[in-house]
Tab-separated table of C-alpha atoms in Angstrom:
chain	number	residue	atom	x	y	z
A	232	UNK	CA	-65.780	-20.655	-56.041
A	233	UNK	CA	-63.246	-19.408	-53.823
A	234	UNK	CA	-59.899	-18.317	-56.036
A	235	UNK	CA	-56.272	-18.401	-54.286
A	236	UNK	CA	-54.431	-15.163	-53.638
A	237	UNK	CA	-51.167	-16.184	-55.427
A	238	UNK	CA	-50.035	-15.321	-58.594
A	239	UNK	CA	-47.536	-18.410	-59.506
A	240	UNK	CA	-45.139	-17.412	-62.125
A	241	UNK	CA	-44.582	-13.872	-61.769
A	242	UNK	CA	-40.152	-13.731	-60.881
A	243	UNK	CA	-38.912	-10.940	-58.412
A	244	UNK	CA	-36.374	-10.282	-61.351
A	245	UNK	CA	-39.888	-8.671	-63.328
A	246	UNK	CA	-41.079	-7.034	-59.689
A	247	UNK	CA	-37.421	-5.425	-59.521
A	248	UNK	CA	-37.135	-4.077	-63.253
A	249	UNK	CA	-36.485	-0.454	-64.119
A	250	UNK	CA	-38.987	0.548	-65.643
A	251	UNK	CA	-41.572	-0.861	-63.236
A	252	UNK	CA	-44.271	0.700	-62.050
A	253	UNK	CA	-46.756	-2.059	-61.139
A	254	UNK	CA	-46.222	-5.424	-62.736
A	255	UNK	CA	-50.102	-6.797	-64.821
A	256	UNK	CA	-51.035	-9.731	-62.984
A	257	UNK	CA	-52.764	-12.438	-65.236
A	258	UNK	CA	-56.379	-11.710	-66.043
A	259	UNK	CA	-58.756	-13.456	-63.898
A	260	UNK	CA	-62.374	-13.825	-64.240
A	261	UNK	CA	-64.450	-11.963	-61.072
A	262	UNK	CA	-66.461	-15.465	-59.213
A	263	UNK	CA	-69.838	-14.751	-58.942
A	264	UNK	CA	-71.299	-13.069	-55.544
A	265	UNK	CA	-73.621	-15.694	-54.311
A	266	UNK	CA	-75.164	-13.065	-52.191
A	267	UNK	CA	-76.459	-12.018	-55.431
A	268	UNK	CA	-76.123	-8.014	-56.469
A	269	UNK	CA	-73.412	-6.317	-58.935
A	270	UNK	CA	-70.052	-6.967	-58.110
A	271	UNK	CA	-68.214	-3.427	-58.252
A	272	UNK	CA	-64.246	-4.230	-57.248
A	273	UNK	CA	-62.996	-1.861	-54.730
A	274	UNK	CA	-59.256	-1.035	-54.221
A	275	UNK	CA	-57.847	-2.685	-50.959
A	276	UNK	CA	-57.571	0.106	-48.829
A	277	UNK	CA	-53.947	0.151	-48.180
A	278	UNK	CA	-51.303	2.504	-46.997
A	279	UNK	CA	-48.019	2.457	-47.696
A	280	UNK	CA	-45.222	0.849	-44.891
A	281	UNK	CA	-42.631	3.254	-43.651
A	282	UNK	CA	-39.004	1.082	-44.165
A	283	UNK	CA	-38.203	-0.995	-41.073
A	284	UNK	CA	-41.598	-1.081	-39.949
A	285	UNK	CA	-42.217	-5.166	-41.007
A	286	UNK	CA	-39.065	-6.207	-41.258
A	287	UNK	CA	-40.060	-9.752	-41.424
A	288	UNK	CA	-42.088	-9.358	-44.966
A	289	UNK	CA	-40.610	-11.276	-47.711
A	290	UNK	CA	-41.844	-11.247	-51.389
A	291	UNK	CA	-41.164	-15.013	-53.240
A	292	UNK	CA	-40.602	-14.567	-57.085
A	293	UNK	CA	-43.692	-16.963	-57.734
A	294	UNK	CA	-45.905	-14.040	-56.937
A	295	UNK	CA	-46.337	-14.772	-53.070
A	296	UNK	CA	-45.616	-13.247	-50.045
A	297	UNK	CA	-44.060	-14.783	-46.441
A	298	UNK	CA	-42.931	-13.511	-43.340
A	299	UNK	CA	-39.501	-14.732	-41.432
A	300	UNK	CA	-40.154	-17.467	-39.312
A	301	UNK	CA	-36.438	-18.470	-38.433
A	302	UNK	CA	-33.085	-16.244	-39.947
A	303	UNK	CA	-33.220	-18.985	-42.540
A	304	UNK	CA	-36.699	-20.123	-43.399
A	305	UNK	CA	-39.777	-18.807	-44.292
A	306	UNK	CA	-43.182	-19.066	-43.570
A	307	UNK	CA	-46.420	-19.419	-46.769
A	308	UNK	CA	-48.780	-20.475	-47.715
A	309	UNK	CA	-49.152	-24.336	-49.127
A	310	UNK	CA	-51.019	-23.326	-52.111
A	311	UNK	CA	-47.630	-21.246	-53.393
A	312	UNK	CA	-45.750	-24.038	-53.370
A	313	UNK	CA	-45.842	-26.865	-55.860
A	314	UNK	CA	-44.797	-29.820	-52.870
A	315	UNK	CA	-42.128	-30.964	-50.679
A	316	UNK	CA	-38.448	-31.425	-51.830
A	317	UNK	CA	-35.104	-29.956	-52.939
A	318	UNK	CA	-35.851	-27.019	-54.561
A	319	UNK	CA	-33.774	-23.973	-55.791
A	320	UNK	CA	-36.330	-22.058	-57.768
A	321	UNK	CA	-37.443	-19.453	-55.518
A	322	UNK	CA	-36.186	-15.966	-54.544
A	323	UNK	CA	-37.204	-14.303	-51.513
A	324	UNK	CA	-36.344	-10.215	-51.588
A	325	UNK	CA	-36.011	-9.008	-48.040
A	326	UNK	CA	-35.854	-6.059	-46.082
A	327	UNK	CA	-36.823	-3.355	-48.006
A	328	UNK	CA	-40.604	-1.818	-48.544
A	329	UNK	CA	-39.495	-0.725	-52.567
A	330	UNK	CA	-38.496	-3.969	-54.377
A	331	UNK	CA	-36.866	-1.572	-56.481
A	332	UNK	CA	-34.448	-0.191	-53.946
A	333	UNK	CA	-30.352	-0.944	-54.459
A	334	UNK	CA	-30.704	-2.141	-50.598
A	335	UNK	CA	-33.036	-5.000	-50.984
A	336	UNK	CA	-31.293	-8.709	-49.470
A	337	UNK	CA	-32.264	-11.867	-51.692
A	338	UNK	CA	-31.902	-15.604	-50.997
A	339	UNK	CA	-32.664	-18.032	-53.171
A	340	UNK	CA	-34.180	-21.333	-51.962
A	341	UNK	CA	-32.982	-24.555	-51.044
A	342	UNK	CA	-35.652	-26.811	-49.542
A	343	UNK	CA	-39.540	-26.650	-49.599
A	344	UNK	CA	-41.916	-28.382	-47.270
A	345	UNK	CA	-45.772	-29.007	-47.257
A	346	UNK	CA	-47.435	-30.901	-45.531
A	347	UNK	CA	-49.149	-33.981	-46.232
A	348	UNK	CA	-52.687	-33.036	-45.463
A	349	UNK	CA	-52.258	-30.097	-48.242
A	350	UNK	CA	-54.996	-30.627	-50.342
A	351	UNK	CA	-56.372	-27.007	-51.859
A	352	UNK	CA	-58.773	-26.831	-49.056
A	353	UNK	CA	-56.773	-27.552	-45.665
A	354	UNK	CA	-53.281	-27.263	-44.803
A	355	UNK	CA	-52.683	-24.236	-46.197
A	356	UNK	CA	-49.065	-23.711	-45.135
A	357	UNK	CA	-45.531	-24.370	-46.163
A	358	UNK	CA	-41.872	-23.618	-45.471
A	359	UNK	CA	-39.328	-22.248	-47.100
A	360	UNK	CA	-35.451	-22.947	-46.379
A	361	UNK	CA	-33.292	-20.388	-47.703
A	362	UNK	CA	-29.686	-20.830	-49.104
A	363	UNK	CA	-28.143	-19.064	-46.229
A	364	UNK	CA	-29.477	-16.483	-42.839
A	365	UNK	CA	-30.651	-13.302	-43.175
A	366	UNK	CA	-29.100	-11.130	-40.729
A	367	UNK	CA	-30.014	-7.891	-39.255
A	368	UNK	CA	-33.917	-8.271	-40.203
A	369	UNK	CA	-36.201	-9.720	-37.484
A	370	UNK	CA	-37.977	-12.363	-37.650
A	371	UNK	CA	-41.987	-13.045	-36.593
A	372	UNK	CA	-42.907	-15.256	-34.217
A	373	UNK	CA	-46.284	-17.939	-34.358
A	374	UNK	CA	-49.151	-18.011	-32.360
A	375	UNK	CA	-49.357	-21.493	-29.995
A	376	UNK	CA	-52.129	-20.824	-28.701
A	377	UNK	CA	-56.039	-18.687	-29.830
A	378	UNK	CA	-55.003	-16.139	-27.292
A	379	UNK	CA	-54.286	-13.635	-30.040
A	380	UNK	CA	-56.367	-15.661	-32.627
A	381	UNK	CA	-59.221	-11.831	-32.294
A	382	UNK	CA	-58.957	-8.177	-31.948
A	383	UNK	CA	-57.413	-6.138	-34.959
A	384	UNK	CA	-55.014	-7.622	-37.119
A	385	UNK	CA	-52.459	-5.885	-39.484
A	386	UNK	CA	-52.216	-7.032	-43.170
A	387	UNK	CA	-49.069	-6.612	-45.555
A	388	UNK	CA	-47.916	-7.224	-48.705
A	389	UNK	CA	-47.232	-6.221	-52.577
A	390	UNK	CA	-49.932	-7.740	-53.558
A	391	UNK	CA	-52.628	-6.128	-56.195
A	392	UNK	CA	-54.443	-2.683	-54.769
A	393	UNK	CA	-57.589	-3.334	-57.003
A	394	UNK	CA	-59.410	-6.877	-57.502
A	395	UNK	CA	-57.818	-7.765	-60.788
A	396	UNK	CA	-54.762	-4.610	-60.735
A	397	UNK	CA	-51.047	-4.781	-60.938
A	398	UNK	CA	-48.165	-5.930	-57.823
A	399	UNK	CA	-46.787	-3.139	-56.269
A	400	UNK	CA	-43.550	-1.538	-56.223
A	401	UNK	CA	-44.165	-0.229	-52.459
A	402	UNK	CA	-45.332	-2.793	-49.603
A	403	UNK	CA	-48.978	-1.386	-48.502
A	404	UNK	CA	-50.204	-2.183	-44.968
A	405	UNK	CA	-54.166	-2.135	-43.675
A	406	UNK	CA	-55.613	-2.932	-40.392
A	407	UNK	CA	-58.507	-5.355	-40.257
A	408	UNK	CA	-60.999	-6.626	-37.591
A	409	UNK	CA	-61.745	-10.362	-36.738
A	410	UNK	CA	-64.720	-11.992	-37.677
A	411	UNK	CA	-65.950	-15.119	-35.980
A	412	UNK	CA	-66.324	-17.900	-37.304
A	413	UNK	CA	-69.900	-17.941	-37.234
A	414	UNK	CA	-70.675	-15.095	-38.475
A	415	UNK	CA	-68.038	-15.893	-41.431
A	416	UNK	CA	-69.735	-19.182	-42.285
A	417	UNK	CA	-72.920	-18.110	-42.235
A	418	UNK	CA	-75.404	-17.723	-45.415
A	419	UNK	CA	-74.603	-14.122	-46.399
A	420	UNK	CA	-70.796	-14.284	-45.666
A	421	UNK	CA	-69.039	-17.838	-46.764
A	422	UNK	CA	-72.277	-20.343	-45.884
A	423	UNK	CA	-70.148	-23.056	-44.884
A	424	UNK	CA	-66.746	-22.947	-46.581
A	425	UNK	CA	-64.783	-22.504	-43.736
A	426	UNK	CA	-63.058	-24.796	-42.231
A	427	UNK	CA	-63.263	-23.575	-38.730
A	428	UNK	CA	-60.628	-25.058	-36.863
A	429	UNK	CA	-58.204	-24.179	-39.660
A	430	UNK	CA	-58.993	-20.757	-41.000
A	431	UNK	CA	-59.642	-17.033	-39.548
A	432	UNK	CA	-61.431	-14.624	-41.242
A	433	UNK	CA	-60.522	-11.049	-40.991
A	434	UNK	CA	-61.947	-7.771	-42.538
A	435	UNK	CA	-64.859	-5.560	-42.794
A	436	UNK	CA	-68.959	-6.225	-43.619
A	437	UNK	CA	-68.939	-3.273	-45.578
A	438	UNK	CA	-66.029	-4.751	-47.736
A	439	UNK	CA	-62.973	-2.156	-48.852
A	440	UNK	CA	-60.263	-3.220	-47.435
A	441	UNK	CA	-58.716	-6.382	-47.941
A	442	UNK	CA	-55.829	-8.442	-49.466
A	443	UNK	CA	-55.400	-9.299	-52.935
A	444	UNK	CA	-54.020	-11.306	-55.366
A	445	UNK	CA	-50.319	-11.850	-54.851
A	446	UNK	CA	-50.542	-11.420	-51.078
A	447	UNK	CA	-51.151	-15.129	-50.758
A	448	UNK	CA	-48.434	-16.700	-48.100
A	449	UNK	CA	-47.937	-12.985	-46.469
A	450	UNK	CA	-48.850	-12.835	-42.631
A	451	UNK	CA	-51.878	-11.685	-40.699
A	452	UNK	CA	-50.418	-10.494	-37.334
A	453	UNK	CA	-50.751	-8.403	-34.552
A	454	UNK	CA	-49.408	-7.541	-30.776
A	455	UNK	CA	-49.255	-10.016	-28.315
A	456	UNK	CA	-49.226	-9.020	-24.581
A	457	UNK	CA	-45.420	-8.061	-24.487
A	458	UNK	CA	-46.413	-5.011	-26.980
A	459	UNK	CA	-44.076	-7.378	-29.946
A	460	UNK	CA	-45.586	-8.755	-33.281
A	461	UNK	CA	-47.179	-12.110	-33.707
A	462	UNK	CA	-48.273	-13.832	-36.386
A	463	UNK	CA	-52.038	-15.456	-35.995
A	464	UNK	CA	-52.792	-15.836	-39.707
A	465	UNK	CA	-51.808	-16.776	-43.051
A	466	UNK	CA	-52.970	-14.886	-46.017
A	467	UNK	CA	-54.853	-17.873	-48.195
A	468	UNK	CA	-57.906	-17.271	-50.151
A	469	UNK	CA	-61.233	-14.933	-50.778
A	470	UNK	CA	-64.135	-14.341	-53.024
A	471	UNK	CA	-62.480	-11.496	-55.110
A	472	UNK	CA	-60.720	-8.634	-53.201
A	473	UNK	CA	-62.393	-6.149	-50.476
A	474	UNK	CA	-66.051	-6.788	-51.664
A	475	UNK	CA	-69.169	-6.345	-49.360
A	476	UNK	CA	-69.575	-9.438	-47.147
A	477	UNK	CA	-66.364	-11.219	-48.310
A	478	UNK	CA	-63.496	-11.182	-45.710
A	479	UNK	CA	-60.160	-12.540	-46.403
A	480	UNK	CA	-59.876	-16.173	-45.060
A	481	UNK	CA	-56.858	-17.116	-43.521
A	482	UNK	CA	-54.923	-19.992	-42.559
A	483	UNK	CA	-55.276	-20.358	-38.525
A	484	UNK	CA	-51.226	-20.307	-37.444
A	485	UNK	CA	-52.462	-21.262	-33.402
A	486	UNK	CA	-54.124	-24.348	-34.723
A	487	UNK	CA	-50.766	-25.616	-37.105
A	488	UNK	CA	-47.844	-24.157	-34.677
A	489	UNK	CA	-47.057	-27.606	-33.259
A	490	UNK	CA	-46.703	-28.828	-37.116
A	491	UNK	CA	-44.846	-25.724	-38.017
A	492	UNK	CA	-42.181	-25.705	-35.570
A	493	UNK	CA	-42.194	-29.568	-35.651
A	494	UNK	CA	-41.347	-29.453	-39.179
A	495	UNK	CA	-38.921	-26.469	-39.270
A	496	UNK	CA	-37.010	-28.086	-36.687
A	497	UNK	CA	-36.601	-31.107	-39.072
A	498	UNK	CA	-36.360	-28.847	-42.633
A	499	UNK	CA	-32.814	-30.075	-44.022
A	500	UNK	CA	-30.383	-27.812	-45.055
């Protein structure tokens, strides 16, 4: 089966510790390939971001990732969240590529929102509100439209490098190509778990690069027409990280932007 790329209760206060280097992540059994063959995990083939260059990435202490939607909410995935309400649980680090660094901005988190069709196989998004704005970062603007919905799309994230490694210290950034949904539904790829409207895959045939466990919630974006970043997907689940014939899936932002901005216009304080 397909396994979620969150890794719910690892705390930002672990990420940011001294003595860090990468943080374990929880063992997890490799799925079987259904394509049959030995499953060898390759590392997601990452680079590291220069600071400033995504300065709407935000780590969430659960062991998620999220982009800035507005200066005081933020954008994941539905699966990282445990359901809609008051909640003050979460802290989202900001603006800095080394969660280590003496310059990083937290916020801790006042109100969470899913929405009602969430149900571990659809829906996979959710908002964050945060406990006040975040100033001086930008923040990433939704697709409203498939326009932008193929091409090459950059991942990001502090998510594992290796299918089963550590978090990272150091955000890591890849580029990956679209894949159709045909293509991504078909019998050697997903044979028939997408959910087409809903979900985008991204990433290569030949497998090797990839996000990873702990990237779940981050964005999938690239440039619109204007030469600026926008967000088209929503990093949400895989068969194991960067193998052969298994591209990330991701939640479709074009097809939920009317429900986004709906509900972030009505996300109470």
């Amino acid at each position: 089966m397909a396994r979620w790329r969150n890794l719910l209760g690892i705390a930002v206060a672990a990420v940011t510790a001294a003595s860090m280097g990468a943080i374990a992540s929880p063992a997890m059994a490799a799925p079987p390939d259904p394509g049959g063959g030995t499953i060898t995990p390759q590392v997601v083939g990452g680079t590291r971001a220069a600071q400033g260059e995504f300065p709407f990435m935000v780590r969430l202490s659960m062991g998620c990732g999220g982009a800035l939607y507005t200066t005081s909410i933020v954008l994941t995935a539905g699966h990282c969240v445990r359901g809609t309400g008051r909640n003050t649980s979460i802290t989202a680090t900001l603006g800095v590529v080394d969660l280590n660094s003496s310059s990083r901005v937290t916020r801790r988190s006042t109100y969470v929102y899913r929405p009602p069709g969430y149900n571990q196989g659809g829906d996979d998004w959710a908002l964050i509100r945060l406990a006040s704005p975040v100033t001086g970062l930008a923040t990433l603007p939704i697709a409203t439209s498939s326009t932008y919905d193929n091409g090459t799309f950059t991942i990001a994230g502090w998510g594992a490098a290796s299918e089963g490694g550590g978090q990272q210290r150091y955000m890591l950034k890849a580029t990956v190509p679209f894949v159709d949904d045909a293509t991504c539904n078909g019998r050697s790829m997903y044979n028939g778990r997408i959910i087409p409207a809903e979900e985008i895959c991204a990433g290569f045939t030949e497998g090797g690069v990839d996000t990873c466990q702990g990237d779940s919630g981050g964005p999938m974006f690239r440039r619109d027409a204007s030469n600026a970043w926008i967000q088209v997907g929503i990093v949400s689940w895989g068969d194991g990280c960067a193998r052969r014939n298994r591209p990330g899936v991701y939640t479709q932002v074009s097809y939920f932007s009317s429900a986004i901005t709906s509900a972030a216009a009505n996300l109470p304080s």
